[in-house]
CSV table of C-alpha atoms in Angstrom, one decimal:
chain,number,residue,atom,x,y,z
A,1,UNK,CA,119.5,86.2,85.2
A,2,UNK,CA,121.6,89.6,85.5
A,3,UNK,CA,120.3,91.4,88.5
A,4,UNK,CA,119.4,95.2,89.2
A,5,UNK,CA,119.0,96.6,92.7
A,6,UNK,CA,117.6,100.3,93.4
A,7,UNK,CA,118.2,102.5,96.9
A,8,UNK,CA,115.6,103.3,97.8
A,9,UNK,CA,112.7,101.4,97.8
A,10,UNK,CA,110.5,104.4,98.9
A,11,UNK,CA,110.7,107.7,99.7
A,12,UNK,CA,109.2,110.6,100.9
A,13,UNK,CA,110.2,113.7,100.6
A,14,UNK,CA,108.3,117.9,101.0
A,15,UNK,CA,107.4,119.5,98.1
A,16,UNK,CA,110.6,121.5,96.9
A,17,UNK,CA,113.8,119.1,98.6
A,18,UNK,CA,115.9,116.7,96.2
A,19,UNK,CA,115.4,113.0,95.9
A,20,UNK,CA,118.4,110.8,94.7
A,21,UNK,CA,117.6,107.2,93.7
A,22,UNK,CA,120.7,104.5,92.9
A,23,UNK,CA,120.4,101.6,90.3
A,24,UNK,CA,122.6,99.3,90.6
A,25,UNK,CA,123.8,96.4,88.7
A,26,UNK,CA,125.1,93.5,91.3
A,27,UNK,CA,126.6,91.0,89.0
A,28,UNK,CA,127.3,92.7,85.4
A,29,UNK,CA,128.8,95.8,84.4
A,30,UNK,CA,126.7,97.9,82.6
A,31,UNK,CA,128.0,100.9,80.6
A,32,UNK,CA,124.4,101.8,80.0
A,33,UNK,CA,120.9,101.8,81.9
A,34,UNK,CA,117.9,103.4,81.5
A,35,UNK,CA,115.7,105.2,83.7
A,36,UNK,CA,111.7,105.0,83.4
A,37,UNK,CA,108.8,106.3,85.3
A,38,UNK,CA,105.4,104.8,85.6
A,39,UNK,CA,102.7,106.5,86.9
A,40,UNK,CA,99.3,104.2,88.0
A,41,UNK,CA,97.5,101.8,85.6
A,42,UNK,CA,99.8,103.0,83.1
A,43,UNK,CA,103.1,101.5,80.8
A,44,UNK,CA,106.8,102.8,81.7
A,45,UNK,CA,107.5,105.6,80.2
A,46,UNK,CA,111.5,105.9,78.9
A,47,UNK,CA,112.7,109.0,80.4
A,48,UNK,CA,117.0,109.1,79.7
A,49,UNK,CA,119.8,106.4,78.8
A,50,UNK,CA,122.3,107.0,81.1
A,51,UNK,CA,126.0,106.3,79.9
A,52,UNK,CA,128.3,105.9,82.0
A,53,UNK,CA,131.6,108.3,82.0
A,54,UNK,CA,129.3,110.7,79.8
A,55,UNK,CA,125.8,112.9,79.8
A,56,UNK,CA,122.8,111.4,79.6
A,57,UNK,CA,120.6,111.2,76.6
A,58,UNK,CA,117.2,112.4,77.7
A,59,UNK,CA,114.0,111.5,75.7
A,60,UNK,CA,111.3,114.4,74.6
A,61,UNK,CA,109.6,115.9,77.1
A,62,UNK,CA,111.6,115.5,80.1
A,63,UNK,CA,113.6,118.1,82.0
A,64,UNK,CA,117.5,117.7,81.8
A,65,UNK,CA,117.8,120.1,84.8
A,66,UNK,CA,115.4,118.6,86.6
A,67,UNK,CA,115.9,114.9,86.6
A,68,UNK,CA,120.1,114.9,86.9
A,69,UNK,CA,121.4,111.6,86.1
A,70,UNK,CA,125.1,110.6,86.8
A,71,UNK,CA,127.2,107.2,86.0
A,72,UNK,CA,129.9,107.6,87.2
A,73,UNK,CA,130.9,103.8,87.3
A,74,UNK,CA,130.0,100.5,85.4
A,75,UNK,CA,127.3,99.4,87.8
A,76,UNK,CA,125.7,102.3,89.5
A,77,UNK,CA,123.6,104.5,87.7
A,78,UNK,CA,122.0,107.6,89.9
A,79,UNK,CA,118.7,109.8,89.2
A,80,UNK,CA,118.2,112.8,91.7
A,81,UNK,CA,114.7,114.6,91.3
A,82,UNK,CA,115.9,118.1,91.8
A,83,UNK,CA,113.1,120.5,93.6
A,84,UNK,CA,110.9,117.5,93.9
A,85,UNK,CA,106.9,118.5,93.4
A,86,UNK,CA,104.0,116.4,94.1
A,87,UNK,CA,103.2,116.2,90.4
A,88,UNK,CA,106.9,114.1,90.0
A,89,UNK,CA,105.5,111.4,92.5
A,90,UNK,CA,105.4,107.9,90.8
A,91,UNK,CA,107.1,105.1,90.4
A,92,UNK,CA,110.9,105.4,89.0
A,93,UNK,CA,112.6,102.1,87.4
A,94,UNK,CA,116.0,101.5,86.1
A,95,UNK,CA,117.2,98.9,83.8
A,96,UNK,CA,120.4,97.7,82.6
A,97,UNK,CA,121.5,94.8,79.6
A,98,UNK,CA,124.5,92.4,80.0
A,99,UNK,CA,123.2,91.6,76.5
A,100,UNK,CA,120.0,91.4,74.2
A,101,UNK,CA,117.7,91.1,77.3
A,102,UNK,CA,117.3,94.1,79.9
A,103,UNK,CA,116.8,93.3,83.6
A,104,UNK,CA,114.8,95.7,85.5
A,105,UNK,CA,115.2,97.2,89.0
A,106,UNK,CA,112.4,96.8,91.8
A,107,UNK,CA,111.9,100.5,91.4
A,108,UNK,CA,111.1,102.9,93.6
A,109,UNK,CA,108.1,104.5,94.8
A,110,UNK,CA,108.2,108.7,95.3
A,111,UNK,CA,105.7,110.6,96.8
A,112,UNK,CA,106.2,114.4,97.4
A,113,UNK,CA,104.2,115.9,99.6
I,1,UNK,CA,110.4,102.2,66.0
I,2,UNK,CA,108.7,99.0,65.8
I,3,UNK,CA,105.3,99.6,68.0
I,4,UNK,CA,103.9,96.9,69.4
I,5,UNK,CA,100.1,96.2,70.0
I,6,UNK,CA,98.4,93.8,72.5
I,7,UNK,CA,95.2,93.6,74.2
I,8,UNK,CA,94.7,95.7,77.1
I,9,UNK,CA,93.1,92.5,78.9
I,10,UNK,CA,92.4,89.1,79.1
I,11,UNK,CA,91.2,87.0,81.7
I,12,UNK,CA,91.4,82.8,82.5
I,13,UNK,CA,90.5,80.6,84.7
I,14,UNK,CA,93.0,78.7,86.4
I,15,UNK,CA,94.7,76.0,85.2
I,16,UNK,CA,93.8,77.0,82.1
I,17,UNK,CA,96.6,77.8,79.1
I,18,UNK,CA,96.6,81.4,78.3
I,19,UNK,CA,98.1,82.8,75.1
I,20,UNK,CA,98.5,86.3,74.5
I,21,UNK,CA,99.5,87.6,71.1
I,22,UNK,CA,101.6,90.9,70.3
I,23,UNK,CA,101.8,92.2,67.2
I,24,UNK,CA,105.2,94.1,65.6
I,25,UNK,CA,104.1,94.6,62.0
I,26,UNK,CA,107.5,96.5,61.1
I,27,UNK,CA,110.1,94.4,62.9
I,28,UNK,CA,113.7,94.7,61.8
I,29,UNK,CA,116.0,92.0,60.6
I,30,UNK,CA,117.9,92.1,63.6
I,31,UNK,CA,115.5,92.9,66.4
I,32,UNK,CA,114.5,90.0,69.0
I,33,UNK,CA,110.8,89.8,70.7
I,34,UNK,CA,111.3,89.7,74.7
I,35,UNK,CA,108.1,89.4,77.0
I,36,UNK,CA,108.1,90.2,80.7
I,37,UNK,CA,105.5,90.4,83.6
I,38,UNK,CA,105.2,93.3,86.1
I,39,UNK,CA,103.0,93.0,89.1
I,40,UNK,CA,101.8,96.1,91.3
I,41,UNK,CA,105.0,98.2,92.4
I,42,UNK,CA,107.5,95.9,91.0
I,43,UNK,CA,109.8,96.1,88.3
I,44,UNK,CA,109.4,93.9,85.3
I,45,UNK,CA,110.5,90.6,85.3
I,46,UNK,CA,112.0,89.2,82.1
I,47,UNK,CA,109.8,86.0,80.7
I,48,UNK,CA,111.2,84.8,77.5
I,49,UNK,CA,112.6,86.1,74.4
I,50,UNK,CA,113.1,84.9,70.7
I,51,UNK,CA,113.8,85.8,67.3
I,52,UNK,CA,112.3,83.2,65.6
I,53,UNK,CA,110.1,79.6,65.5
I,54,UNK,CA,109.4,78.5,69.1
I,55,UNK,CA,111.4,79.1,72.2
I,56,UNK,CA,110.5,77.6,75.5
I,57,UNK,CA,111.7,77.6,79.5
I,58,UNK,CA,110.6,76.9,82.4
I,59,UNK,CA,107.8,79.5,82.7
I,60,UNK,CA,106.6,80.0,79.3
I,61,UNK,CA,106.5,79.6,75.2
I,62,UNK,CA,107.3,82.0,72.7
I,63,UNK,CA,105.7,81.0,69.6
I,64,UNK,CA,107.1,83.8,66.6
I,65,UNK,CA,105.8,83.0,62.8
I,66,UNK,CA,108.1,83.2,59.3
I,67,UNK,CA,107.4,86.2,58.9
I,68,UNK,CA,107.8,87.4,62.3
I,69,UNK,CA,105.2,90.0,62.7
I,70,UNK,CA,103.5,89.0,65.5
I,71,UNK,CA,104.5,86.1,68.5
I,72,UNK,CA,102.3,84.7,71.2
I,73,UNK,CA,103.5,84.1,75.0
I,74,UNK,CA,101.9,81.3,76.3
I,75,UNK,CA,101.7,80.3,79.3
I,76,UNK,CA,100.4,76.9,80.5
I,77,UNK,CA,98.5,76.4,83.4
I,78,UNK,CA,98.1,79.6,84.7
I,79,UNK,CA,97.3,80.3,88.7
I,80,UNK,CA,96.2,82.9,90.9
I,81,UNK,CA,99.8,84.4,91.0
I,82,UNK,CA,100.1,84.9,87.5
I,83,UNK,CA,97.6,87.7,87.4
I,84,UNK,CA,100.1,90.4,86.4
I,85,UNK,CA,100.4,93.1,83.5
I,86,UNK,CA,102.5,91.6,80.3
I,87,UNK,CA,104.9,93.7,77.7
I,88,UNK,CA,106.4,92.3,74.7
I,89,UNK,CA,109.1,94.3,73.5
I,90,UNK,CA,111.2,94.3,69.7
I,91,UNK,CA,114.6,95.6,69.6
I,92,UNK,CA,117.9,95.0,69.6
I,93,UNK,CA,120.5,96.3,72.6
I,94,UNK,CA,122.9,97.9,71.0
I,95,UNK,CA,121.2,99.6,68.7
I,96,UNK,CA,118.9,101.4,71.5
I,97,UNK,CA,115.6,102.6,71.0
I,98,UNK,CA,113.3,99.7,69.6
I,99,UNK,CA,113.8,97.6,73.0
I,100,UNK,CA,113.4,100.7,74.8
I,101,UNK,CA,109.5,101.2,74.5
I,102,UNK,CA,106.6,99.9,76.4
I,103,UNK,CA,103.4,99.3,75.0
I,104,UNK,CA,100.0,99.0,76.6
I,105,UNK,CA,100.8,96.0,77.9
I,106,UNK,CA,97.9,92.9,78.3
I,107,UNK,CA,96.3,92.6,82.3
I,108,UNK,CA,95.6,89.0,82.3
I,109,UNK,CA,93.8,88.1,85.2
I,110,UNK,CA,93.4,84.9,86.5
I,111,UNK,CA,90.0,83.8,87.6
I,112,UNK,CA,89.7,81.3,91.0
């Protein structure tokens, strides 16, 4: 199968600093992925479909300024947490289709502090 | 969208064949049914998908009725490592937001 890679794994990061996380798709070129966030014992949540050479499309509830997304090329996809607080730790995933079928990312864990 | 349902959990004993069944009463024409499995702090892994009859790999079987409302993943002879959280998802690619959504999910745990 397709696969997706993310940069970081992990993070850390204080309470008001910017996070940027990379999704990348290593064998496929993807003119869209997705970005989700799961928080504990609970489903992914969709946050924004991220086409590349134009804005994001960001789903209800979640802050365009806040959560900046670029794709800037056909395999790399990029979500910076912008004045990160504790409340946006969790675990971010990307995804990205060759197809039908999506292939997800390892995601990556972010805890503010 | 077409919502999916599942049951939150599910538990087996090992080497025992596990079927879980996902409902999607208001599937479209062109929407497929794709399962994956997601363990702790991973991403999900795709499983199988089909848009109709039976489909099978290496891993699992997709069973998906005429009228394609519901399908069951099942998965034979299940082990310790298959204790995991699994989605089944309806949609089509291109057309965006049916594939998009995660449901529940079923935690299947498998018992020693």
């Amino acid at each position: 199968g397709a696969v997706v890679s993310q940069h970081p794994s992990w993070v850390i990061c204080k309470s008001g600093t910017s996070v940027k996380i990379e999704c990348r798709s290593l064998d496929f070129q993807a003119t869209t992925m997705f970005w989700y966030r799961q928080f504990p014992k609970q489903s992914l949540m969709l946050m924004a479909t991220s086409n590349e050479g134009s804005k994001a499309t960001y789903e209800q509830g979640v802050e365009k300024d806040k959560f900046l997304i670029n794709h800037a090329s056909l395999t790399l996809s990029t979500l910076t947490v912008t004045s990160a607080h504790p409340e946006d730790s969790s675990f971010y995933i990307c995804s990205a289709s060759p197809s039908e079928t999506q292939y997800f990312g390892p995601g990556t864990r972010l805890l503010v502090l | 969208l077409a919502k999916t349902t599942q049951p939150i959990s599910m538990d087996s004993y090992e080497g025992q064949e596990v079927n879980i069944t996902c409902s999607h009463n208001n599937i479209a024409t062109n929407d497929y049914i794709t399962w994956y499995q997601q363990f702790p702090s991973q991403g999900p892994r795709f499983i199988i998908q089909g848009y109709k009859t039976k489909v099978t790999n290496e891993v699992a079987s997709l069973f998906i009725p005429a009228d394609r409302k519901s399908s069951t993943l099942s998965l034979p002879r299940v082990s310790l490592s298959d204790t995991a959280v699994y989605y089944c998802l309806v949609g089509v690619r291109k057309t965006g937001a049916n594939n998009l959504f995660f449901g529940t999910g079923t935690r299947l745990t498998v018992i020693p």
